[in-house]
Amino acid sequence: MSINLSSEALVRVEELKNYYPSKKSAVMPLLQLVQEELGKISEEGILWVAEQVEMSPVHVRELVTFYSMYTTKERGQYHFQVCRTLSCAVMGEGSKKICQAIEKRCDVKEKAVSANGLWSFEQVECLGSCGTGPMCEINDTYFENLTTEKITEIINLIEQEKPDLKFSTKKDALGSGLKNYSPSAVYTKE
Amino acid sequence: MKILLKGIEFDDNVSVAGYQSRGGYESFRKALSMSPDSVVDEVKKSGLRGRGGAGFPTGIKWSFFIPRKTEKPIYLIINADESEPGTFKDRLIMERNPHLLLEGILCGAWALQAQKTFIYIRGEYAYPYTVMKQAIKECYEKGLLGQNILGSGFSHDVIIHRGAGAYICGEETALMNSLEGKKGQPRLKPPFPAGYGLYGMPTNINNVETICNIPFIVQNGGDAYFKIGVEKSSGTKLISASGHIKKPGIYEVEMGYPLLDFINNECGGMLEGRKIKCIIPGGSSTPVMTGEELVGVNLDYESMRLAGSSLGCAGFMVLDDTADMVEVLLNLTKFYAHESCGQCTPCREGGHWIEKIVQRIADGQGRPEDIALIQSVCGQIAGHTICAFGDTMVMPYQSILKKFASEFEAKISLNPNSLVAKSKRLAVLQENQL
Amino acid sequence: MNEQNLDLITLTIDDLEVSVPKGTVIIEAAKQVHAKIPHYCYHKSLSIVGNCRMCQVEVEGAPKLMIACHTQVQPGMKVRTHQTSDKVREAQASTLEMILINHPLDCTVCDQAGHCKLQDYHFEYNAQPSRFIETKVSKVKAEPLGPTVMLDAERCIMCTRCIRFCDEVTKTSELGMVNRGDRSMISINPGKELNNPFSGNVVDLCPVGALTHKQWRFNTRIWYTKQVDTICTGCSTGCSVKLAIRDNQVVHVKSRPNSATKQDWLCDEGRYGFHRFIPKHHLKDASVKQQVVSIADALNNLEALKSNDTAFLLAPDLFLEDFYLVKKFRESFAPEAQVAVAYRGRSLTELEKILISPDYAANFRSAQYLGLISDNPESDYQTLLNKIYNQEIKNLVLVGDRAIDLQDLNSEIVSAITKLSLSVAIIADADSALRTTCNVVLPSRSVYQKAGLMISNKLRLQYSERLLDFDFSTHPHWRYFEMLASKFGKSITLAKEDREMTLALLAEINADPSDLNTNLRLVRKQGLEIAFQ
């Protein structure tokens, strides 16, 4: 089974396979890598990863469906994951309002991709940002202490700046963010 | 008293140089001059208890590795899969104090004579991961990790692994399965990880916050640490505060600090004009405490236990009088139903069953018998599953239903189809006829 | 035994004392005091996962109920099962309620109904109406997993036995559990099928109706069938099976775990091919040169068999009884006669080797046991075929439908047989080519129409039960030799039916002939290991 991976990714694949005491442990980062390269984990992706780590394809499939960060469907270029768990639901305007603001601003329904392919959005469980709720993870970058105004502004800025916001398993680093936004608000100097 | 948050205000704390300028890695140097057994002894003396939620004494956990057997390598796992709703403390440590964690790991690895450390960090923590990764890289460059560390002859490797979105991977054996490339489903015990853990090797697993206490203990001695806090809960604790308070955030307090003082001082009190209704003190998996129950309660394991709840991992969620407890319960049931790994029957089926009942009540279709039914289903889940997920899931459910039963009853009585509503209508009808 | 005694652990289960080897799990220990602990996910030949929570027991001193499938016995342990503990009964009832909340309860159309552990246990341990009034989760129904097995995901209780079978026994790993929580579902990877030589076992393993045999779906309700314990006659492994029979037809085949051989599985060829030894048309009449005659008349033509120029070619699925009388007959009337069994070997894949024997000869060991053939049955067979071909013998007796293997039944051998001075076929299949080839044809019974003993590859004496009705105008194979011998003036057995013959043989084989019926029961149940003299 072969899939189209960049040469940079292929180098990383070999690194990851040798990173752990057992090759099988590389299955999760490899899935992340495939998702990053192909935008989703396709059937071919599952077979390819299974081959790389010498696992049965169905057991790789189990992982893809078990862990919520993997997707087998295409997402928008910017994927919003709004935390819906307790703190985010009750703090400030509450996560529901944030969701509504995203739906309205981006003209996108939950678990769907907008017509222009830019946006997709879903509600997820606690993202470990309870003190700075409501919050939303766009691609792999956190945006915290949200209000409906602020999320709208963020979306406007994304449209202008076109930041990356993704974590790259290939580069093992977080891509570019919005200019005036820190990737974390968990610590603020008083 | 700052043990865990020491130095986080400095931006250069994430570099070895910055961290060392404030005394960093001195504890590790000291540990290397001590025998591994005596490090374990100091940790035992300190009375440090695991900060991941269970509160098991760390020194005792470590002493499972003494006498030392050498046939198999020993592994240390750092549980950074912080997913408990209400908890975000480990994230702060990893983002602002990564070298404290690494120094803790090194001290622990020396004490356990561990060959490798695995940091399992939740997948969504992309930014903390990059900070940690950078710190690990620098440690290798500076000779603080790898072969023959600081010329001591001791070698150690740190492997950092990203999760991919599963709350259950915070359970230690599920974490190990996940790390081995399997589904994150808890294992049956025995065998226990200390004998047969990751890749079948003897494995010790500690929470991020727990291991971060070790450098202080090594530096100042177990006795000095034991003096901080109260008798059965020594040291300081990071409290993640969120909800209807003025200043949500992470605060390091000495164990035994009065709970109400914490809310009023550190958290800045409730939002303007609001009254406290209840708190879920230890992350969502602990029993809820009403405002009245908070009086005289202190932030330590014993006091919280006596008050009928648990300090857990100290994810404080404070709710005020605007909170609709039916919605709160619904929110939590959705979380647990979504996160159940699906292995054991009671948790897999029961969790969703309760979610559906609560959803029905919230939708105005509740029946008076539903409250007793949920309680009964909770009883059927707790104690009947492989891991503690089932037990912890029902803690908030049972306490919310018990302490806020009137809110549920009120909601149910609004159901036009409910017997209560029907009998009320009937009574009105009969009265009118009379 | 003595060595094991050193490691025996004594505990009580429901106040009854029991001693079992160290390392035994409670669920196995309980079998010794006849306390059946209900379970779904546990299977003694698979790894332990402890996920169904049905086997919970109370262990004195333990804070919560323990699962009997995973908890190992400890000295002095006090275990209470549902028989003596209310707590356990409650837990079991509650587990059943949980298991059933998302179960479709479509027993009326489910093949498993009547042999379903959900029904059985619900009746035994709960029998309460459900309190669940919400909408059930819907999942795929009637999804083919491969050529042999269908999945109904809604009925599945996620015990993962089928997954573990494919991971641990066949190591083919076709099945997995996708999704999590109550959306979990058994699945295959698209493009791959559950298609290994043992795939049918997952249906046996499935405690509910989630996995069913494609071949036998909706064919009958199990309670209309007669269930018979017997063995498979496909190869010389001789697996224990349980058959369901209705209207003189095999309608379901299950593997029957044999505690003595520790063999729990059955290959697909044996299971789904059970019909292959049943003739489409049964031979009812004897014939001489294709003219129908009475059996007595047919036997009148066989005087020539009393000669050392006679050869016997025997089917590999004859019973020990048949071989025995062939031996007796030969000793009396043709002591130098050639004998061979139609033995065909086969090459096996590594996977097939875990169960299947490298032959298509279920009972060649019996012929060996009686000294009829040598250690190398294949060369015996080839030698005799050559002799037939070269006309080195005069008379040939073909016993059984497979006396000549289908692959060897080429035109050369057939024409060689027709050139012999006398050829006799004792067969059951009316469509057999032997019927037109041989001078004399005697109607017999197929392997399922008679009962008798077989010796497996691993030298286990087993009993093959009569499954199907037979025509009274036919006789079992051995009976013809008995009849012929008496015609020739010698009595070689007094038996009149299969059972008498079997008991006589058991008396000869077994050291203790005092209680033959007990021995026969044992042979029927799990077989008896025998030694070759």
Short mmCIF file of N, CA, C and O in Angstrom, two decimals, chain C residues 111-179:
data_model
loop_
_atom_site.label_atom_id
_atom_site.label_comp_id
_atom_site.label_asym_id
_atom_site.label_seq_id
_atom_site.Cartn_x
_atom_site.Cartn_y
_atom_site.Cartn_z
N ASP C 111 -31.87 -16.39 14.94
CA ASP C 111 -31.45 -17.79 14.87
C ASP C 111 -30.96 -18.32 16.20
O ASP C 111 -30.94 -19.52 16.43
N GLN C 112 -30.49 -17.40 17.04
CA GLN C 112 -29.89 -17.86 18.30
C GLN C 112 -30.96 -18.22 19.33
O GLN C 112 -30.67 -18.91 20.29
N ALA C 113 -32.17 -17.73 19.11
CA ALA C 113 -33.23 -17.99 20.08
C ALA C 113 -33.31 -19.48 20.36
O ALA C 113 -33.31 -20.29 19.45
N GLY C 114 -33.35 -19.79 21.65
CA GLY C 114 -33.41 -21.20 22.02
C GLY C 114 -32.07 -21.77 22.41
O GLY C 114 -31.98 -22.71 23.17
N HIS C 115 -31.00 -21.16 21.88
CA HIS C 115 -29.67 -21.52 22.39
C HIS C 115 -28.86 -20.25 22.64
O HIS C 115 -27.70 -20.16 22.30
N CYS C 116 -29.54 -19.27 23.23
CA CYS C 116 -28.96 -17.95 23.44
C CYS C 116 -28.71 -17.73 24.92
O CYS C 116 -29.59 -17.94 25.75
N LYS C 117 -27.50 -17.31 25.23
CA LYS C 117 -27.14 -17.10 26.62
C LYS C 117 -27.90 -15.91 27.22
O LYS C 117 -28.07 -15.83 28.44
N LEU C 118 -28.30 -14.96 26.40
CA LEU C 118 -29.08 -13.83 26.92
C LEU C 118 -30.43 -14.34 27.43
O LEU C 118 -30.88 -13.98 28.51
N GLN C 119 -31.06 -15.17 26.62
CA GLN C 119 -32.35 -15.71 27.02
C GLN C 119 -32.19 -16.59 28.26
O GLN C 119 -32.93 -16.45 29.24
N ASP C 120 -31.20 -17.48 28.20
CA ASP C 120 -31.02 -18.42 29.31
C ASP C 120 -30.78 -17.69 30.62
O ASP C 120 -31.42 -17.96 31.62
N TYR C 121 -29.82 -16.75 30.57
CA TYR C 121 -29.46 -16.07 31.81
C TYR C 121 -30.58 -15.15 32.28
O TYR C 121 -30.79 -14.99 33.46
N HIS C 122 -31.24 -14.51 31.35
CA HIS C 122 -32.32 -13.64 31.76
C HIS C 122 -33.38 -14.43 32.50
O HIS C 122 -33.92 -14.01 33.52
N PHE C 123 -33.63 -15.61 31.99
CA PHE C 123 -34.61 -16.47 32.63
C PHE C 123 -34.10 -16.93 33.99
O PHE C 123 -34.83 -16.95 34.97
N GLU C 124 -32.81 -17.26 34.06
CA GLU C 124 -32.28 -17.81 35.30
C GLU C 124 -31.96 -16.75 36.35
O GLU C 124 -32.09 -16.98 37.53
N TYR C 125 -31.50 -15.61 35.92
CA TYR C 125 -30.92 -14.67 36.89
C TYR C 125 -31.64 -13.33 37.01
O TYR C 125 -31.31 -12.53 37.84
N ASN C 126 -32.53 -13.02 36.12
CA ASN C 126 -33.16 -11.71 36.24
C ASN C 126 -34.67 -11.80 36.12
O ASN C 126 -35.40 -11.65 37.09
N ALA C 127 -35.14 -12.08 34.94
CA ALA C 127 -36.56 -12.23 34.69
C ALA C 127 -37.39 -11.03 35.17
O ALA C 127 -38.47 -11.17 35.70
N GLN C 128 -36.82 -9.85 35.05
CA GLN C 128 -37.56 -8.63 35.38
C GLN C 128 -37.78 -7.84 34.09
O GLN C 128 -36.92 -7.84 33.23
N PRO C 129 -38.88 -7.15 33.99
CA PRO C 129 -39.04 -6.29 32.82
C PRO C 129 -38.05 -5.13 32.88
O PRO C 129 -37.66 -4.70 33.97
N SER C 130 -37.63 -4.64 31.74
CA SER C 130 -36.64 -3.56 31.72
C SER C 130 -37.26 -2.24 32.15
O SER C 130 -38.43 -1.98 31.93
N ARG C 131 -36.42 -1.42 32.77
CA ARG C 131 -36.88 -0.07 33.14
C ARG C 131 -36.47 0.95 32.10
O ARG C 131 -36.60 2.14 32.28
N PHE C 132 -35.92 0.47 31.00
CA PHE C 132 -35.40 1.36 29.97
C PHE C 132 -36.50 1.77 29.02
O PHE C 132 -37.13 0.92 28.38
N ILE C 133 -36.78 3.07 28.94
CA ILE C 133 -37.85 3.52 28.04
C ILE C 133 -37.31 4.45 26.96
O ILE C 133 -38.07 5.01 26.19
N GLU C 134 -35.97 4.62 26.92
CA GLU C 134 -35.42 5.57 25.94
C GLU C 134 -35.27 4.88 24.58
O GLU C 134 -35.55 3.70 24.43
N THR C 135 -34.78 5.66 23.63
CA THR C 135 -34.57 5.09 22.30
C THR C 135 -33.29 4.26 22.30
O THR C 135 -32.27 4.70 22.83
N LYS C 136 -33.36 3.11 21.69
CA LYS C 136 -32.16 2.26 21.64
C LYS C 136 -31.21 2.76 20.55
O LYS C 136 -31.63 3.40 19.59
N VAL C 137 -29.94 2.44 20.72
CA VAL C 137 -28.94 2.79 19.71
C VAL C 137 -29.17 1.89 18.50
O VAL C 137 -29.38 0.69 18.66
N SER C 138 -29.16 2.46 17.31
CA SER C 138 -29.31 1.57 16.16
C SER C 138 -27.98 1.40 15.46
O SER C 138 -27.19 2.33 15.34
N LYS C 139 -27.72 0.19 15.05
CA LYS C 139 -26.46 -0.17 14.39
C LYS C 139 -26.78 -1.04 13.19
O LYS C 139 -27.94 -1.33 12.93
N VAL C 140 -25.74 -1.48 12.48
CA VAL C 140 -25.99 -2.28 11.28
C VAL C 140 -26.58 -3.63 11.63
O VAL C 140 -26.26 -4.23 12.64
N LYS C 141 -27.48 -4.07 10.77
CA LYS C 141 -28.05 -5.41 10.90
C LYS C 141 -27.76 -6.15 9.60
O LYS C 141 -27.75 -5.56 8.54
N ALA C 142 -27.55 -7.45 9.70
CA ALA C 142 -27.33 -8.29 8.53
C ALA C 142 -26.20 -7.78 7.64
O ALA C 142 -26.39 -7.47 6.48
N GLU C 143 -25.03 -7.65 8.24
CA GLU C 143 -23.86 -7.24 7.49
C GLU C 143 -22.98 -8.47 7.30
O GLU C 143 -22.54 -9.08 8.27
N PRO C 144 -22.70 -8.87 6.05
CA PRO C 144 -21.83 -10.03 5.89
C PRO C 144 -20.39 -9.70 6.28
O PRO C 144 -19.84 -8.69 5.82
N LEU C 145 -19.80 -10.50 7.14
CA LEU C 145 -18.41 -10.27 7.54
C LEU C 145 -17.47 -11.01 6.60
O LEU C 145 -16.29 -10.71 6.52
N GLY C 146 -18.01 -11.99 5.92
CA GLY C 146 -17.19 -12.80 5.02
C GLY C 146 -18.10 -13.81 4.37
O GLY C 146 -19.32 -13.69 4.43
N PRO C 147 -17.52 -14.83 3.73
CA PRO C 147 -18.35 -15.80 3.02
C PRO C 147 -19.24 -16.64 3.93
O PRO C 147 -20.21 -17.22 3.48
N THR C 148 -18.90 -16.71 5.21
CA THR C 148 -19.64 -17.65 6.06
C THR C 148 -20.44 -17.02 7.18
O THR C 148 -21.36 -17.63 7.71
N VAL C 149 -20.07 -15.80 7.58
CA VAL C 149 -20.64 -15.26 8.82
C VAL C 149 -21.35 -13.93 8.59
O VAL C 149 -20.86 -13.07 7.85
N MET C 150 -22.51 -13.78 9.23
CA MET C 150 -23.26 -12.53 9.17
C MET C 150 -23.22 -11.85 10.53
O MET C 150 -23.25 -12.50 11.57
N LEU C 151 -23.19 -10.52 10.50
CA LEU C 151 -23.17 -9.75 11.75
C LEU C 151 -24.47 -8.99 11.92
O LEU C 151 -24.97 -8.35 11.00
N ASP C 152 -25.02 -9.06 13.12
CA ASP C 152 -26.09 -8.16 13.52
C ASP C 152 -25.54 -7.37 14.71
O ASP C 152 -25.52 -7.87 15.83
N ALA C 153 -25.08 -6.15 14.44
CA ALA C 153 -24.35 -5.41 15.48
C ALA C 153 -25.26 -5.00 16.63
O ALA C 153 -24.79 -4.79 17.74
N GLU C 154 -26.53 -4.90 16.40
CA GLU C 154 -27.43 -4.49 17.49
C GLU C 154 -27.55 -5.56 18.56
O GLU C 154 -27.75 -5.26 19.73
N ARG C 155 -27.42 -6.81 18.13
CA ARG C 155 -27.55 -7.88 19.11
C ARG C 155 -26.25 -8.09 19.90
O ARG C 155 -26.25 -8.78 20.90
N CYS C 156 -25.17 -7.51 19.41
CA CYS C 156 -23.86 -7.76 19.99
C CYS C 156 -23.76 -7.20 21.41
O CYS C 156 -24.25 -6.11 21.69
N ILE C 157 -23.14 -7.96 22.29
CA ILE C 157 -22.97 -7.49 23.67
C ILE C 157 -21.51 -7.14 23.96
O ILE C 157 -21.12 -6.99 25.11
N MET C 158 -20.70 -7.01 22.91
CA MET C 158 -19.32 -6.55 23.03
C MET C 158 -18.45 -7.41 23.95
O MET C 158 -17.60 -6.90 24.67
N CYS C 159 -18.65 -8.71 23.91
CA CYS C 159 -17.83 -9.58 24.75
C CYS C 159 -16.44 -9.78 24.14
O CYS C 159 -15.53 -10.22 24.83
N THR C 160 -16.29 -9.47 22.87
CA THR C 160 -15.02 -9.54 22.11
C THR C 160 -14.44 -10.95 21.96
O THR C 160 -13.29 -11.11 21.62
N ARG C 161 -15.25 -11.97 22.21
CA ARG C 161 -14.74 -13.33 22.02
C ARG C 161 -14.28 -13.56 20.57
O ARG C 161 -13.24 -14.15 20.33
N CYS C 162 -15.09 -13.09 19.64
CA CYS C 162 -14.77 -13.33 18.22
C CYS C 162 -13.48 -12.63 17.83
O CYS C 162 -12.66 -13.16 17.09
N ILE C 163 -13.29 -11.42 18.39
CA ILE C 163 -12.07 -10.68 18.09
C ILE C 163 -10.86 -11.42 18.64
O ILE C 163 -9.84 -11.61 17.98
N ARG C 164 -11.00 -11.88 19.87
CA ARG C 164 -9.88 -12.58 20.50
C ARG C 164 -9.59 -13.89 19.77
O ARG C 164 -8.44 -14.30 19.65
N PHE C 165 -10.64 -14.55 19.28
CA PHE C 165 -10.40 -15.79 18.53
C PHE C 165 -9.52 -15.50 17.32
O PHE C 165 -8.54 -16.20 17.07
N CYS C 166 -9.87 -14.45 16.58
CA CYS C 166 -9.11 -14.13 15.36
C CYS C 166 -7.71 -13.60 15.70
O CYS C 166 -6.79 -13.75 14.91
N ASP C 167 -7.57 -12.98 16.85
CA ASP C 167 -6.25 -12.46 17.23
C ASP C 167 -5.36 -13.57 17.80
O ASP C 167 -4.16 -13.59 17.56
N GLU C 168 -5.96 -14.44 18.59
CA GLU C 168 -5.14 -15.35 19.38
C GLU C 168 -5.06 -16.76 18.82
O GLU C 168 -4.04 -17.42 18.95
N VAL C 169 -6.14 -17.23 18.24
CA VAL C 169 -6.14 -18.61 17.76
C VAL C 169 -5.68 -18.67 16.30
O VAL C 169 -4.68 -19.30 15.98
N THR C 170 -6.39 -17.96 15.44
CA THR C 170 -5.99 -18.02 14.02
C THR C 170 -4.92 -16.98 13.71
O THR C 170 -4.25 -17.08 12.70
N LYS C 171 -4.76 -16.00 14.58
CA LYS C 171 -3.78 -14.93 14.39
C LYS C 171 -3.96 -14.21 13.05
O LYS C 171 -3.01 -13.75 12.44
N THR C 172 -5.21 -14.17 12.59
CA THR C 172 -5.48 -13.52 11.32
C THR C 172 -6.02 -12.10 11.53
O THR C 172 -6.03 -11.31 10.60
N SER C 173 -6.49 -11.82 12.74
CA SER C 173 -6.91 -10.46 13.13
C SER C 173 -7.82 -9.76 12.11
O SER C 173 -7.55 -8.64 11.72
N GLU C 174 -8.88 -10.44 11.70
CA GLU C 174 -9.79 -9.77 10.77
C GLU C 174 -10.76 -8.85 11.50
O GLU C 174 -11.24 -7.88 10.93
N LEU C 175 -11.07 -9.19 12.75
CA LEU C 175 -12.14 -8.47 13.44
C LEU C 175 -11.60 -7.47 14.44
O LEU C 175 -10.55 -7.68 15.04
N GLY C 176 -12.34 -6.40 14.62
CA GLY C 176 -11.97 -5.40 15.62
C GLY C 176 -13.22 -4.75 16.15
O GLY C 176 -14.32 -4.92 15.61
N MET C 177 -13.04 -3.99 17.24
CA MET C 177 -14.17 -3.27 17.83
C MET C 177 -13.94 -1.79 17.53
O MET C 177 -13.03 -1.19 18.08
N VAL C 178 -14.75 -1.22 16.68
CA VAL C 178 -14.55 0.18 16.35
C VAL C 178 -15.46 1.06 17.21
O VAL C 178 -16.41 0.59 17.81
N ASN C 179 -15.16 2.34 17.22
CA ASN C 179 -15.87 3.34 18.03
C ASN C 179 -15.69 3.06 19.51
O ASN C 179 -15.02 2.13 19.90
#
